Amino acid sequence: MTERRHTIPLPLGDDVPFSKGLMARALAVTGLDPERSYLLARRADRDLAERGVISLDIDRLGELAVEVIGVEEAEKTVRRLRRLDAFERLDEPLLLLIGGATGTGKSTIATEAAHRLGITRVTSTDFIRQTMRAFFSEEFMPSVHYSSFEARLALTRAEEEESGDAAILGFLDQTRNVVVGVHAALERAATERWSTVLEGVHLVPGMVAADFPGAFVVQCIVAIEDENLHRSHFWVRDYSTEGLRPLEKYLDSLPQIRQIQDYLVERARRYDVPVIVNDSLDRAIGDIMDLVLRRAESLVGTA
């Protein structure tokens, strides 16, 4: 795919012929889960056949949605469909920044959000950190050689004693280094007009630029409020990756990981960055889709 952002047309049968597949995909962009998106698209297809017409409007789709997914979800979906039209009319590339502590589901959410939005570039701040490790020795830039929740180990004793909060100080020292690479990646994406989804713990509100000329930026922080649910994510990841990442390391470091999460959430509130609570993957993805579409709608409204 070579498009800088693969658009998702709304195939109501007028400008774009009706298609169950395209309709299901457009519905998924609104945050509706794939199963219900397909069920609603199939109901719309049947409605066209029953009425002997080739097109329907959003209001009619809303009536059908009430049958399939209920009044509340139907109203939400129709509202987001109207916002999707605004998103499609924007020429600027989207830079979607999904921050959050380790184990909160950032990478899963980022991948699914990119798929729904037709974005082919997805990367992580940890990939940027790993690249920096190859160029800067541990003696020169020690913090990038540790995980975010272990960066305190790169501190000198004097730094630890001065800080009083080694976990946060080490994390911030690492972040300051990684953000240099983050800004370079985002500036290039904006210049080349490539929509990009970037996820990672280093996307600290107030430390990452929120304005890149020629692009529109949407930033959020993903968090898990329940500690036991957060812990369970590491078990799931260990199973799905067949132990690729050492489980005990993450479980033992959960207090530091939760401490970093608290810091990120506090910064998000201070800098008016939305916090997406990931107690349900479908709901979290829906909230991020709504965030992107509302931002697009506001930009079209001020154009």
mmCIF file of C-alpha atoms in Angstrom:
data_model
loop_
_atom_site.group_PDB
_atom_site.id
_atom_site.type_symbol
_atom_site.label_atom_id
_atom_site.label_comp_id
_atom_site.label_asym_id
_atom_site.label_seq_id
_atom_site.Cartn_x
_atom_site.Cartn_y
_atom_site.Cartn_z
ATOM 1 C CA MET A 1 0.000 0.000 0.000
ATOM 2 C CA THR A 2 1.483 3.336 -1.045
ATOM 3 C CA GLU A 3 -1.145 5.830 0.163
ATOM 4 C CA ARG A 4 0.014 8.054 2.998
ATOM 5 C CA ARG A 5 -3.354 7.417 4.605
ATOM 6 C CA HIS A 6 -5.705 4.875 3.109
ATOM 7 C CA THR A 7 -9.112 6.545 3.257
ATOM 8 C CA ILE A 8 -12.222 4.706 4.374
ATOM 9 C CA PRO A 9 -15.122 5.924 2.207
ATOM 10 C CA LEU A 10 -18.651 5.730 3.545
ATOM 11 C CA PRO A 11 -20.311 3.428 0.978
ATOM 12 C CA LEU A 12 -23.931 4.518 1.279
ATOM 13 C CA GLY A 13 -24.552 3.904 -2.419
ATOM 14 C CA ASP A 14 -24.366 7.478 -3.716
ATOM 15 C CA ASP A 15 -20.815 8.562 -4.531
ATOM 16 C CA VAL A 16 -19.481 5.143 -3.487
ATOM 17 C CA PRO A 17 -21.485 1.974 -4.321
ATOM 18 C CA PHE A 18 -22.762 0.103 -1.296
ATOM 19 C CA SER A 19 -20.457 -2.664 -0.109
ATOM 20 C CA LYS A 20 -20.926 -4.824 2.978
ATOM 21 C CA GLY A 21 -17.161 -5.089 3.406
ATOM 22 C CA LEU A 22 -16.501 -1.358 3.114
ATOM 23 C CA MET A 23 -19.473 -0.547 5.321
ATOM 24 C CA ALA A 24 -18.270 -2.958 8.020
ATOM 25 C CA ARG A 25 -14.830 -1.373 7.891
ATOM 26 C CA ALA A 26 -16.245 2.159 8.099
ATOM 27 C CA LEU A 27 -18.341 1.114 11.097
ATOM 28 C CA ALA A 28 -15.268 -0.391 12.749
ATOM 29 C CA VAL A 29 -13.514 2.968 12.450
ATOM 30 C CA THR A 30 -16.226 4.450 14.665
ATOM 31 C CA GLY A 31 -15.156 2.032 17.404
ATOM 32 C CA LEU A 32 -17.872 -0.549 16.877
ATOM 33 C CA ASP A 33 -16.417 -4.031 17.320
ATOM 34 C CA PRO A 34 -15.853 -6.040 14.101
ATOM 35 C CA GLU A 35 -18.622 -8.585 14.769
ATOM 36 C CA ARG A 36 -21.360 -6.005 15.271
ATOM 37 C CA SER A 37 -19.968 -3.915 12.404
ATOM 38 C CA TYR A 38 -20.470 -6.863 10.066
ATOM 39 C CA LEU A 39 -23.946 -7.626 11.441
ATOM 40 C CA LEU A 40 -25.055 -4.035 10.877
ATOM 41 C CA ALA A 41 -23.513 -3.941 7.386
ATOM 42 C CA ARG A 42 -25.330 -7.167 6.530
ATOM 43 C CA ARG A 43 -28.620 -5.738 7.848
ATOM 44 C CA ALA A 44 -28.131 -2.640 5.689
ATOM 45 C CA ASP A 45 -27.501 -4.830 2.643
ATOM 46 C CA ARG A 46 -30.714 -6.729 3.294
ATOM 47 C CA ASP A 47 -32.626 -3.469 3.748
ATOM 48 C CA LEU A 48 -31.503 -2.227 0.327
ATOM 49 C CA ALA A 49 -32.660 -5.463 -1.283
ATOM 50 C CA GLU A 50 -36.028 -5.407 0.503
ATOM 51 C CA ARG A 51 -36.721 -1.826 -0.568
ATOM 52 C CA GLY A 52 -35.349 -2.296 -4.080
ATOM 53 C CA VAL A 53 -32.999 0.694 -3.862
ATOM 54 C CA ILE A 54 -29.253 1.109 -4.249
ATOM 55 C CA SER A 55 -28.509 3.702 -1.568
ATOM 56 C CA LEU A 56 -29.390 4.701 1.974
ATOM 57 C CA ASP A 57 -28.647 7.732 4.106
ATOM 58 C CA ILE A 58 -27.095 7.883 7.551
ATOM 59 C CA ASP A 59 -30.475 8.425 9.198
ATOM 60 C CA ARG A 60 -31.795 5.176 7.708
ATOM 61 C CA LEU A 61 -28.606 3.402 8.768
ATOM 62 C CA GLY A 62 -29.235 4.733 12.269
ATOM 63 C CA GLU A 63 -32.719 3.194 12.293
ATOM 64 C CA LEU A 64 -31.264 -0.154 11.284
ATOM 65 C CA ALA A 65 -28.538 0.209 13.906
ATOM 66 C CA VAL A 66 -31.167 0.494 16.642
ATOM 67 C CA GLU A 67 -32.444 -2.958 15.611
ATOM 68 C CA VAL A 68 -28.987 -4.520 15.634
ATOM 69 C CA ILE A 69 -27.070 -2.831 18.456
ATOM 70 C CA GLY A 70 -29.630 -0.904 20.504
ATOM 71 C CA VAL A 71 -30.508 2.768 20.882
ATOM 72 C CA GLU A 72 -27.457 3.969 22.849
ATOM 73 C CA GLU A 73 -24.858 2.290 20.639
ATOM 74 C CA ALA A 74 -26.782 3.314 17.497
ATOM 75 C CA GLU A 75 -26.746 6.980 18.485
ATOM 76 C CA LYS A 76 -23.053 6.827 19.279
ATOM 77 C CA THR A 77 -22.235 5.059 15.996
ATOM 78 C CA VAL A 78 -24.226 7.507 13.841
ATOM 79 C CA ARG A 79 -22.588 10.453 15.590
ATOM 80 C CA ARG A 80 -19.153 8.988 14.887
ATOM 81 C CA LEU A 81 -20.057 8.211 11.263
ATOM 82 C CA ARG A 82 -20.768 11.898 10.699
ATOM 83 C CA ARG A 83 -17.392 12.703 12.234
ATOM 84 C CA LEU A 84 -15.755 10.108 9.979
ATOM 85 C CA ASP A 85 -16.837 12.194 7.004
ATOM 86 C CA ALA A 86 -14.911 15.131 8.478
ATOM 87 C CA PHE A 87 -11.851 12.918 8.963
ATOM 88 C CA GLU A 88 -11.947 11.863 5.313
ATOM 89 C CA ARG A 89 -12.033 15.482 4.152
ATOM 90 C CA LEU A 90 -8.810 16.384 5.964
ATOM 91 C CA ASP A 91 -5.680 16.577 3.821
ATOM 92 C CA GLU A 92 -3.274 16.653 6.754
ATOM 93 C CA PRO A 93 -1.657 13.405 7.912
ATOM 94 C CA LEU A 94 -2.561 12.095 11.347
ATOM 95 C CA LEU A 95 0.078 11.574 14.015
ATOM 96 C CA LEU A 96 -1.565 9.398 16.687
ATOM 97 C CA LEU A 97 0.493 9.200 19.894
ATOM 98 C CA ILE A 98 -0.519 6.479 22.353
ATOM 99 C CA GLY A 99 1.403 6.634 25.605
ATOM 100 C CA GLY A 100 1.160 4.567 28.756
ATOM 101 C CA ALA A 101 3.126 2.448 31.184
ATOM 102 C CA THR A 102 4.464 -1.015 30.407
ATOM 103 C CA GLY A 103 1.776 -3.701 30.105
ATOM 104 C CA THR A 104 -1.238 -1.429 29.588
ATOM 105 C CA GLY A 105 -2.016 -2.733 26.085
ATOM 106 C CA LYS A 106 -0.545 0.177 24.103
ATOM 107 C CA SER A 107 0.891 -1.881 21.246
ATOM 108 C CA THR A 108 -2.297 -3.931 20.778
ATOM 109 C CA ILE A 109 -4.425 -0.785 20.751
ATOM 110 C CA ALA A 110 -2.008 1.029 18.430
ATOM 111 C CA THR A 111 -2.017 -1.827 15.908
ATOM 112 C CA GLU A 112 -5.804 -2.081 15.888
ATOM 113 C CA ALA A 113 -6.267 1.692 15.667
ATOM 114 C CA ALA A 114 -3.872 1.878 12.718
ATOM 115 C CA HIS A 115 -5.721 -0.932 10.948
ATOM 116 C CA ARG A 116 -9.077 0.744 11.373
ATOM 117 C CA LEU A 117 -7.765 4.123 10.244
ATOM 118 C CA GLY A 118 -5.946 2.730 7.211
ATOM 119 C CA ILE A 119 -2.521 3.754 8.556
ATOM 120 C CA THR A 120 0.427 1.619 7.499
ATOM 121 C CA ARG A 121 3.157 3.122 9.688
ATOM 122 C CA VAL A 122 3.157 1.893 13.289
ATOM 123 C CA THR A 123 6.209 2.112 15.498
ATOM 124 C CA SER A 124 7.170 2.381 19.150
ATOM 125 C CA THR A 125 9.373 4.565 21.291
ATOM 126 C CA ASP A 126 11.030 1.378 22.539
ATOM 127 C CA PHE A 127 12.163 0.678 18.974
ATOM 128 C CA ILE A 128 13.674 4.181 18.922
ATOM 129 C CA ARG A 129 15.380 3.460 22.256
ATOM 130 C CA GLN A 130 16.788 0.184 20.944
ATOM 131 C CA THR A 131 18.148 2.011 17.891
ATOM 132 C CA MET A 132 19.832 4.592 20.115
ATOM 133 C CA ARG A 133 21.431 1.766 22.107
ATOM 134 C CA ALA A 134 23.224 0.669 18.950
ATOM 135 C CA PHE A 135 24.784 4.115 18.475
ATOM 136 C CA PHE A 136 25.465 5.227 22.046
ATOM 137 C CA SER A 137 27.446 3.106 24.463
ATOM 138 C CA GLU A 138 26.287 2.479 28.014
ATOM 139 C CA GLU A 139 29.126 4.661 29.267
ATOM 140 C CA PHE A 140 27.955 7.598 27.139
ATOM 141 C CA MET A 141 24.151 7.240 27.522
ATOM 142 C CA PRO A 142 23.483 4.680 30.275
ATOM 143 C CA SER A 143 19.708 5.153 30.711
ATOM 144 C CA VAL A 144 18.720 3.906 27.225
ATOM 145 C CA HIS A 145 20.319 0.541 28.006
ATOM 146 C CA TYR A 146 17.627 -0.320 30.571
ATOM 147 C CA SER A 147 13.891 -0.901 30.460
ATOM 148 C CA SER A 148 11.856 2.182 31.380
ATOM 149 C CA PHE A 149 11.010 0.774 34.809
ATOM 150 C CA GLU A 150 14.660 -0.177 35.445
ATOM 151 C CA ALA A 151 16.273 3.061 34.246
ATOM 152 C CA ARG A 152 16.924 3.959 37.882
ATOM 153 C CA LEU A 153 19.789 1.449 37.708
ATOM 154 C CA ALA A 154 21.608 3.848 35.390
ATOM 155 C CA LEU A 155 21.656 6.603 38.007
ATOM 156 C CA THR A 156 24.723 7.452 40.036
ATOM 157 C CA ARG A 157 24.435 7.231 43.808
ATOM 158 C CA ALA A 158 24.552 11.022 44.043
ATOM 159 C CA GLU A 159 21.630 11.328 41.597
ATOM 160 C CA GLU A 160 19.562 8.814 43.562
ATOM 161 C CA GLU A 161 20.210 10.571 46.850
ATOM 162 C CA GLU A 162 19.364 13.971 45.354
ATOM 163 C CA SER A 163 16.132 12.779 43.776
ATOM 164 C CA GLY A 164 14.496 10.749 46.484
ATOM 165 C CA ASP A 165 12.497 9.047 43.723
ATOM 166 C CA ALA A 166 14.911 6.963 41.704
ATOM 167 C CA ALA A 167 12.293 5.192 39.542
ATOM 168 C CA ILE A 168 10.849 8.448 38.196
ATOM 169 C CA LEU A 169 14.205 10.214 37.889
ATOM 170 C CA GLY A 170 15.691 7.331 35.896
ATOM 171 C CA PHE A 171 12.619 7.131 33.686
ATOM 172 C CA LEU A 172 12.713 10.871 32.968
ATOM 173 C CA ASP A 173 16.422 10.783 32.183
ATOM 174 C CA GLN A 174 15.768 7.997 29.679
ATOM 175 C CA THR A 175 12.756 9.820 28.257
ATOM 176 C CA ARG A 176 14.701 13.029 27.641
ATOM 177 C CA ASN A 177 17.121 11.045 25.481
ATOM 178 C CA VAL A 178 14.488 9.027 23.624
ATOM 179 C CA VAL A 179 12.307 12.066 22.919
ATOM 180 C CA VAL A 180 15.061 13.451 20.681
ATOM 181 C CA GLY A 181 14.549 10.468 18.383
ATOM 182 C CA VAL A 182 10.754 10.659 18.782
ATOM 183 C CA HIS A 183 10.666 14.258 17.573
ATOM 184 C CA ALA A 184 12.896 13.413 14.603
ATOM 185 C CA ALA A 185 10.563 10.560 13.586
ATOM 186 C CA LEU A 186 7.444 12.700 13.922
ATOM 187 C CA GLU A 187 8.961 15.632 12.065
ATOM 188 C CA ARG A 188 9.861 13.339 9.181
ATOM 189 C CA ALA A 189 6.364 11.831 9.116
ATOM 190 C CA ALA A 190 4.817 15.324 9.027
ATOM 191 C CA THR A 191 7.210 16.484 6.299
ATOM 192 C CA GLU A 192 6.566 13.389 4.160
ATOM 193 C CA ARG A 193 2.825 13.608 4.917
ATOM 194 C CA TRP A 194 2.671 10.024 6.172
ATOM 195 C CA SER A 195 0.073 9.277 8.820
ATOM 196 C CA THR A 196 1.746 7.419 11.687
ATOM 197 C CA VAL A 197 0.778 5.693 14.916
ATOM 198 C CA LEU A 198 3.489 5.903 17.574
ATOM 199 C CA GLU A 199 3.120 4.147 20.909
ATOM 200 C CA GLY A 200 5.321 3.994 23.945
ATOM 201 C CA VAL A 201 5.949 4.808 27.570
ATOM 202 C CA HIS A 202 8.188 7.757 26.594
ATOM 203 C CA LEU A 203 5.294 9.787 25.158
ATOM 204 C CA VAL A 204 5.113 11.850 28.326
ATOM 205 C CA PRO A 205 2.597 14.716 28.155
ATOM 206 C CA GLY A 206 4.429 18.030 28.173
ATOM 207 C CA MET A 207 7.713 16.447 27.069
ATOM 208 C CA VAL A 208 6.572 15.458 23.572
ATOM 209 C CA ALA A 209 5.701 18.230 21.148
ATOM 210 C CA ALA A 210 1.983 18.329 20.318
ATOM 211 C CA ASP A 211 2.308 20.505 17.210
ATOM 212 C CA PHE A 212 3.984 19.519 13.961
ATOM 213 C CA PRO A 213 3.344 21.846 10.987
ATOM 214 C CA GLY A 214 1.476 20.108 8.190
ATOM 215 C CA ALA A 215 0.001 17.357 10.413
ATOM 216 C CA PHE A 216 -2.684 17.033 13.051
ATOM 217 C CA VAL A 217 -1.684 15.370 16.301
ATOM 218 C CA VAL A 218 -3.878 13.307 18.608
ATOM 219 C CA GLN A 219 -2.295 12.250 21.899
ATOM 220 C CA CYS A 220 -3.591 10.099 24.725
ATOM 221 C CA ILE A 221 -2.401 8.004 27.648
ATOM 222 C CA VAL A 222 -3.614 4.422 28.149
ATOM 223 C CA ALA A 223 -3.941 3.290 31.761
ATOM 224 C CA ILE A 224 -5.197 0.305 33.747
ATOM 225 C CA GLU A 225 -6.703 1.308 37.070
ATOM 226 C CA ASP A 226 -7.030 -2.171 38.601
ATOM 227 C CA GLU A 227 -3.654 -3.549 39.660
ATOM 228 C CA ASN A 228 -4.726 -7.185 39.348
ATOM 229 C CA LEU A 229 -5.950 -6.578 35.788
ATOM 230 C CA HIS A 230 -2.654 -4.885 35.013
ATOM 231 C CA ARG A 231 -0.779 -7.884 36.399
ATOM 232 C CA SER A 232 -2.874 -10.260 34.303
ATOM 233 C CA HIS A 233 -1.742 -8.513 31.102
ATOM 234 C CA PHE A 234 1.789 -9.788 31.709
ATOM 235 C CA TRP A 235 0.513 -13.356 32.097
ATOM 236 C CA VAL A 236 -1.437 -13.055 28.835
ATOM 237 C CA ARG A 237 1.578 -11.585 27.055
ATOM 238 C CA ASP A 238 3.825 -14.324 28.407
ATOM 239 C CA TYR A 239 1.445 -16.968 27.052
ATOM 240 C CA SER A 240 0.954 -15.319 23.654
ATOM 241 C CA THR A 241 4.705 -14.786 23.117
ATOM 242 C CA GLU A 242 5.656 -18.212 24.515
ATOM 243 C CA GLY A 243 7.846 -16.666 27.202
ATOM 244 C CA LEU A 244 9.758 -14.343 24.871
ATOM 245 C CA ARG A 245 9.811 -11.714 27.607
ATOM 246 C CA PRO A 246 10.741 -12.763 31.156
ATOM 247 C CA LEU A 247 7.475 -12.793 33.108
ATOM 248 C CA GLU A 248 9.010 -12.613 36.583
ATOM 249 C CA LYS A 249 10.953 -9.481 35.656
ATOM 250 C CA TYR A 250 7.718 -7.623 34.912
ATOM 251 C CA LEU A 251 5.797 -8.984 37.893
ATOM 252 C CA ASP A 252 8.644 -8.115 40.275
ATOM 253 C CA SER A 253 8.816 -4.606 38.798
ATOM 254 C CA LEU A 254 5.066 -3.970 38.891
ATOM 255 C CA PRO A 255 5.358 -1.419 41.759
ATOM 256 C CA GLN A 256 7.776 0.677 39.658
ATOM 257 C CA ILE A 257 5.610 0.230 36.553
ATOM 258 C CA ARG A 258 2.532 1.395 38.467
ATOM 259 C CA GLN A 259 4.505 4.319 39.854
ATOM 260 C CA ILE A 260 5.401 5.408 36.309
ATOM 261 C CA GLN A 261 1.761 5.007 35.292
ATOM 262 C CA ASP A 262 0.653 7.292 38.144
ATOM 263 C CA TYR A 263 3.190 9.857 36.986
ATOM 264 C CA LEU A 264 1.989 9.662 33.355
ATOM 265 C CA VAL A 265 -1.663 10.033 34.372
ATOM 266 C CA GLU A 266 -0.825 13.032 36.569
ATOM 267 C CA ARG A 267 1.073 14.657 33.672
ATOM 268 C CA ALA A 268 -1.811 13.896 31.319
ATOM 269 C CA ARG A 269 -4.250 15.721 33.574
ATOM 270 C CA ARG A 270 -1.860 18.619 33.963
ATOM 271 C CA TYR A 271 -1.463 19.025 30.196
ATOM 272 C CA ASP A 272 -5.082 18.223 29.282
ATOM 273 C CA VAL A 273 -4.215 14.954 27.499
ATOM 274 C CA PRO A 274 -7.057 12.380 27.507
ATOM 275 C CA VAL A 275 -6.570 9.236 29.615
ATOM 276 C CA ILE A 276 -8.029 6.083 28.046
ATOM 277 C CA VAL A 277 -8.864 3.462 30.688
ATOM 278 C CA ASN A 278 -8.191 0.001 29.238
ATOM 279 C CA ASP A 279 -10.492 -2.167 31.302
ATOM 280 C CA SER A 280 -12.027 -3.413 28.027
ATOM 281 C CA LEU A 281 -10.067 -3.566 24.784
ATOM 282 C CA ASP A 282 -13.111 -2.876 22.587
ATOM 283 C CA ARG A 283 -14.105 0.101 24.708
ATOM 284 C CA ALA A 284 -10.571 1.511 24.776
ATOM 285 C CA ILE A 285 -10.235 1.271 20.995
ATOM 286 C CA GLY A 286 -13.673 2.860 20.602
ATOM 287 C CA ASP A 287 -12.626 5.749 22.856
ATOM 288 C CA ILE A 288 -9.486 6.338 20.795
ATOM 289 C CA MET A 289 -11.452 6.235 17.531
ATOM 290 C CA ASP A 290 -13.863 8.786 18.986
ATOM 291 C CA LEU A 291 -10.943 10.949 20.089
ATOM 292 C CA VAL A 292 -9.472 10.983 16.570
ATOM 293 C CA LEU A 293 -12.822 11.649 14.877
ATOM 294 C CA ARG A 294 -13.767 14.452 17.282
ATOM 295 C CA ARG A 295 -10.401 16.098 16.671
ATOM 296 C CA ALA A 296 -10.898 15.825 12.894
ATOM 297 C CA GLU A 297 -14.385 17.305 13.188
ATOM 298 C CA SER A 298 -13.081 20.269 15.158
ATOM 299 C CA LEU A 299 -10.383 20.940 12.562
ATOM 300 C CA VAL A 300 -12.871 20.854 9.689
ATOM 301 C CA GLY A 301 -15.160 23.156 11.646
ATOM 302 C CA THR A 302 -12.409 25.772 12.069
ATOM 303 C CA ALA A 303 -11.084 25.507 8.501
#
